[in-house]
PDB file of C-alpha atoms in Angstrom:
ATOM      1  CA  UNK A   1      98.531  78.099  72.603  1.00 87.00           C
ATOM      2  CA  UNK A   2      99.504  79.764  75.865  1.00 92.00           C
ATOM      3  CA  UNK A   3      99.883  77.775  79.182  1.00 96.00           C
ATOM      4  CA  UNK A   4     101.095  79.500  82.142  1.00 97.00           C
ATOM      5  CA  UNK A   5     102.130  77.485  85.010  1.00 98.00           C
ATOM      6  CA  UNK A   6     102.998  78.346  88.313  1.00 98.00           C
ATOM      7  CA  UNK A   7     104.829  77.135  91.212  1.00 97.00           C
ATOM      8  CA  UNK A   8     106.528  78.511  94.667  1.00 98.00           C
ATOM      9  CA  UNK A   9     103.468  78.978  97.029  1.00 96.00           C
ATOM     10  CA  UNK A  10     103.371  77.325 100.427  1.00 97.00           C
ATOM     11  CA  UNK A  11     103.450  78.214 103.926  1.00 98.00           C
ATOM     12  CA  UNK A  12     105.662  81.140 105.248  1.00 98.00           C
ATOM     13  CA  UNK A  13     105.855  82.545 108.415  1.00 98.00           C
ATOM     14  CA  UNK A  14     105.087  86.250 109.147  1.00 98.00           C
ATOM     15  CA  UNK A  15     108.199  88.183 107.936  1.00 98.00           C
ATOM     16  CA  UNK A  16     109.561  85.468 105.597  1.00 98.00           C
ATOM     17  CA  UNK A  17     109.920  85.398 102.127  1.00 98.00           C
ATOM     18  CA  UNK A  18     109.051  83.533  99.253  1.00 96.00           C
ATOM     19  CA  UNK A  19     109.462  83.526  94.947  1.00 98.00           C
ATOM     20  CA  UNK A  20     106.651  82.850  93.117  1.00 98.00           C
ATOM     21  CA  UNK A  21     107.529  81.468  89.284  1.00 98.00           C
ATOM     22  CA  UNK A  22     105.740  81.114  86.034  1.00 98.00           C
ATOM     23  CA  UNK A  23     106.552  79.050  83.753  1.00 98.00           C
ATOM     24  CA  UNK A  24     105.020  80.079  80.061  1.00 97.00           C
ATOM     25  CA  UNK A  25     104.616  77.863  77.538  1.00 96.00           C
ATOM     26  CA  UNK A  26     104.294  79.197  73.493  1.00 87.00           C
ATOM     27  CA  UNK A  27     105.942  81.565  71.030  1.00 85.00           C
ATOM     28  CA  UNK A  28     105.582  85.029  72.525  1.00 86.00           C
ATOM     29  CA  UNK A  29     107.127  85.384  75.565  1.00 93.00           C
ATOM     30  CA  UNK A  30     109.387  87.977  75.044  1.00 91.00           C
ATOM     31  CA  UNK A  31     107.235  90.117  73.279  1.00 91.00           C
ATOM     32  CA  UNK A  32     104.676  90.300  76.390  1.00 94.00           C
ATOM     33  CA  UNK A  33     103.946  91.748  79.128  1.00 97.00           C
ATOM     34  CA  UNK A  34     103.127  89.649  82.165  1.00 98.00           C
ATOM     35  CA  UNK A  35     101.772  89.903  85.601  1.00 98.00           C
ATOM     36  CA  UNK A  36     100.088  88.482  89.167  1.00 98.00           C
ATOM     37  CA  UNK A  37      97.292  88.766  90.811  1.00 98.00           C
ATOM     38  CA  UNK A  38      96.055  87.172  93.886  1.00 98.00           C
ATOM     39  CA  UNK A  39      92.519  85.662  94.988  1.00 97.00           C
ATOM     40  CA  UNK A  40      91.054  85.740  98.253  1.00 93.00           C
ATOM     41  CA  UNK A  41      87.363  84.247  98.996  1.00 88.00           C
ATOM     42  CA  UNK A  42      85.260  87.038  99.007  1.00 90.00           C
ATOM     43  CA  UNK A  43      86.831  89.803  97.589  1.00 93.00           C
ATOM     44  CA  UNK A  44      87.347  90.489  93.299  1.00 94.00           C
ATOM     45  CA  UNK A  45      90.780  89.498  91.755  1.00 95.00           C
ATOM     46  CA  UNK A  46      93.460  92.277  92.657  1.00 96.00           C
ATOM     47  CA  UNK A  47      96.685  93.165  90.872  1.00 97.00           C
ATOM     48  CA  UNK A  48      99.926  92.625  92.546  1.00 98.00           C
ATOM     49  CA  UNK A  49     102.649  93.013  89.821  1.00 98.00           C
ATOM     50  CA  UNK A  50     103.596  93.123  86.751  1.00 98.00           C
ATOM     51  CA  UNK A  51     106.746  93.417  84.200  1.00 97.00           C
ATOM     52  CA  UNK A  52     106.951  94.821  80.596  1.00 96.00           C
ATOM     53  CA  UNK A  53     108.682  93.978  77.812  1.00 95.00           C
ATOM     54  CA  UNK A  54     111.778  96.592  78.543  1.00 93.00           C
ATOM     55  CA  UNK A  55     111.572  95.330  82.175  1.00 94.00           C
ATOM     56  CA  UNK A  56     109.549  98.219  83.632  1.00 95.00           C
ATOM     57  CA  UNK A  57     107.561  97.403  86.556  1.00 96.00           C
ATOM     58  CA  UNK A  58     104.371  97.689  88.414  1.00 96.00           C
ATOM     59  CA  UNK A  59     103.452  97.164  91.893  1.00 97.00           C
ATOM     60  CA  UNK A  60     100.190  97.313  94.270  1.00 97.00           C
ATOM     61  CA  UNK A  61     100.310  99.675  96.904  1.00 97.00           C
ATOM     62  CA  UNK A  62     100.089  96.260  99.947  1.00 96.00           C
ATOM     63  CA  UNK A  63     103.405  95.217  98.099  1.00 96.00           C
ATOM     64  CA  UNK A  64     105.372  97.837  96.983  1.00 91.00           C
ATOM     65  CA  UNK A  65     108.435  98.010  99.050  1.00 95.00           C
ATOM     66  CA  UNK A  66     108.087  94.505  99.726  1.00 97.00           C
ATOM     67  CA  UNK A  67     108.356  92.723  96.646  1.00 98.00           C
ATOM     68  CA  UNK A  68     110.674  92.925  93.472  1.00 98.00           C
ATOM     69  CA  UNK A  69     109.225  91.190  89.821  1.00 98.00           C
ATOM     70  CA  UNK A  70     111.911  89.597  87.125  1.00 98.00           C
ATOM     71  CA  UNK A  71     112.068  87.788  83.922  1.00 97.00           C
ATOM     72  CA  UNK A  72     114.209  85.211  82.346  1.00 97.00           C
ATOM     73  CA  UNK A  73     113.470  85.305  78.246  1.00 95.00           C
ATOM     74  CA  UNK A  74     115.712  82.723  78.068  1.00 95.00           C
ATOM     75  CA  UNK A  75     113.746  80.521  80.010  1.00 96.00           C
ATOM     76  CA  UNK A  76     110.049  81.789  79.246  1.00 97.00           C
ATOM     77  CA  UNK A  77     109.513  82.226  83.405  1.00 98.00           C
ATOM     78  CA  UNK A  78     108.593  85.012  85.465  1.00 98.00           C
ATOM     79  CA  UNK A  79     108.827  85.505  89.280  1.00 98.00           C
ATOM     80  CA  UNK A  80     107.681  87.401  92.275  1.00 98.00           C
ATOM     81  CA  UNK A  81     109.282  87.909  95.216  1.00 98.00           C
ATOM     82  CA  UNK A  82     107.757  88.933  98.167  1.00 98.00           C
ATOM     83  CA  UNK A  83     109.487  89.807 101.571  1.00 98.00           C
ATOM     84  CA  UNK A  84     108.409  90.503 105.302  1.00 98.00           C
ATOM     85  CA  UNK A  85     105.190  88.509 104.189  1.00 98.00           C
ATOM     86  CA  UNK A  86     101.888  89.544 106.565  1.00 97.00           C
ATOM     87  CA  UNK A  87      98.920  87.063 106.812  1.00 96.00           C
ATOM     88  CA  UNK A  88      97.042  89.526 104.608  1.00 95.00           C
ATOM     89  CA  UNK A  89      99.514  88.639 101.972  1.00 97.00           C
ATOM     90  CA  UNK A  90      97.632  84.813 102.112  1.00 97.00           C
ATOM     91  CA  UNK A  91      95.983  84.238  98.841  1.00 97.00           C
ATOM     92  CA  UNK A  92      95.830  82.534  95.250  1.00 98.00           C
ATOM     93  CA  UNK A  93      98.281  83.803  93.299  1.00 98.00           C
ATOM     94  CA  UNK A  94      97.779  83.464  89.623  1.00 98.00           C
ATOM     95  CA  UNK A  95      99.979  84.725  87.270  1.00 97.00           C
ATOM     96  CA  UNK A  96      99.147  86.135  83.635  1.00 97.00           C
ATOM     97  CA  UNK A  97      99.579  87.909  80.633  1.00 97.00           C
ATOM     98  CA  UNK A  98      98.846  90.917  79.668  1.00 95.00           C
ATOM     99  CA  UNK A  99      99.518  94.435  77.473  1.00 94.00           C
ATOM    100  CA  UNK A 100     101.844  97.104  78.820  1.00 94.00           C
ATOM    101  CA  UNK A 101     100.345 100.605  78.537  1.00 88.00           C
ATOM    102  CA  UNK A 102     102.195 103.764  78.999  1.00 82.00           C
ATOM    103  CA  UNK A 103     103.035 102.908  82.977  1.00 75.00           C
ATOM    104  CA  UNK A 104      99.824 100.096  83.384  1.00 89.00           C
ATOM    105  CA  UNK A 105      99.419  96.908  83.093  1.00 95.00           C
ATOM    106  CA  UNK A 106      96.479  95.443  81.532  1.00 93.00           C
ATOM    107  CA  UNK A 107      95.080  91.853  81.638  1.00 92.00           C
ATOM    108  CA  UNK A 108      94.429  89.368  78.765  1.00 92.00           C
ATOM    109  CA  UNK A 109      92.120  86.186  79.429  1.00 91.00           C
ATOM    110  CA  UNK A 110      95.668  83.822  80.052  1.00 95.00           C
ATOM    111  CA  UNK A 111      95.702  82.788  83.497  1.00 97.00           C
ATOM    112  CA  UNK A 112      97.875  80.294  85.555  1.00 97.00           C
ATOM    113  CA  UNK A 113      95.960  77.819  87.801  1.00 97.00           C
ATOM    114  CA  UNK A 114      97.335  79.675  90.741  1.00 97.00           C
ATOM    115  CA  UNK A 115      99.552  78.483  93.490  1.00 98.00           C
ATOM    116  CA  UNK A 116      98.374  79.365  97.368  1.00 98.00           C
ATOM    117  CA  UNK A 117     100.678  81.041  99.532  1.00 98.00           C
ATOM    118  CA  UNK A 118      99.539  81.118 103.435  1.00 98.00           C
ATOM    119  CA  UNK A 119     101.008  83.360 105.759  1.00 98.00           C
ATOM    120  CA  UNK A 120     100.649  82.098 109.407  1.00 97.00           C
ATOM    121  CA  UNK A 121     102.616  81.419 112.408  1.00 95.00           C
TER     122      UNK A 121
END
């Protein structure tokens, strides 16, 4: 069975930083793909990032530029960083795994409980 946990979220300032991690638990971690996406009341689920099996990566237009995606085998975690954080950045952010497609990312129903990340002064 695959449990994702994550862990990192908090309150930031405007312009700070923060890393996100996900900790996997199960047999296939290296042989997946795995990615975030972040919730915000009222609007659908949206992709942030995401990281193949080769290390390729994927990022939403609102982060790209801003934020950098990594894996540890090794450890069965993934992380996202994200720099010069805005308060639209606030949000869920649940992390998952997915398939790697030519460049995309695609979801699979395995889904961290999310960790909240609030940008404000």
């Amino acid at each position: 069975q695959v449990r994702l946990v994550e862990s990192g979220g908090g309150l930031v300032e405007p312009g700070g930083s923060l890393i996100l991690s996900c900790v996997v638990s199960g047999p296939t971690f290296s042989i997946n793909a795995w990615g975030w996406y972040r919730q915000t009341p009222g609007k659908p689920r949206e992709f942030v990032a995401a990281i193949s099996t080769r290390g390729n990566t994927k990022f939403a237009d609102f982060v790209n530029g801003r934020a950098a995606i990594t894996r540890e085998n090794a450890r069965k975690t993934f992380y996202l960083q994200i720099n010069s954080l805005k308060p639209e950045d606030t949000g869920v952010y649940l992390c998952n795994r997915g398939l790697w497609k030519g460049d995309g990312y695609s979801s699979e129903d395995y889904w961290g409980q999310g960790t909240q990340v609030t940008v404000s002064s």
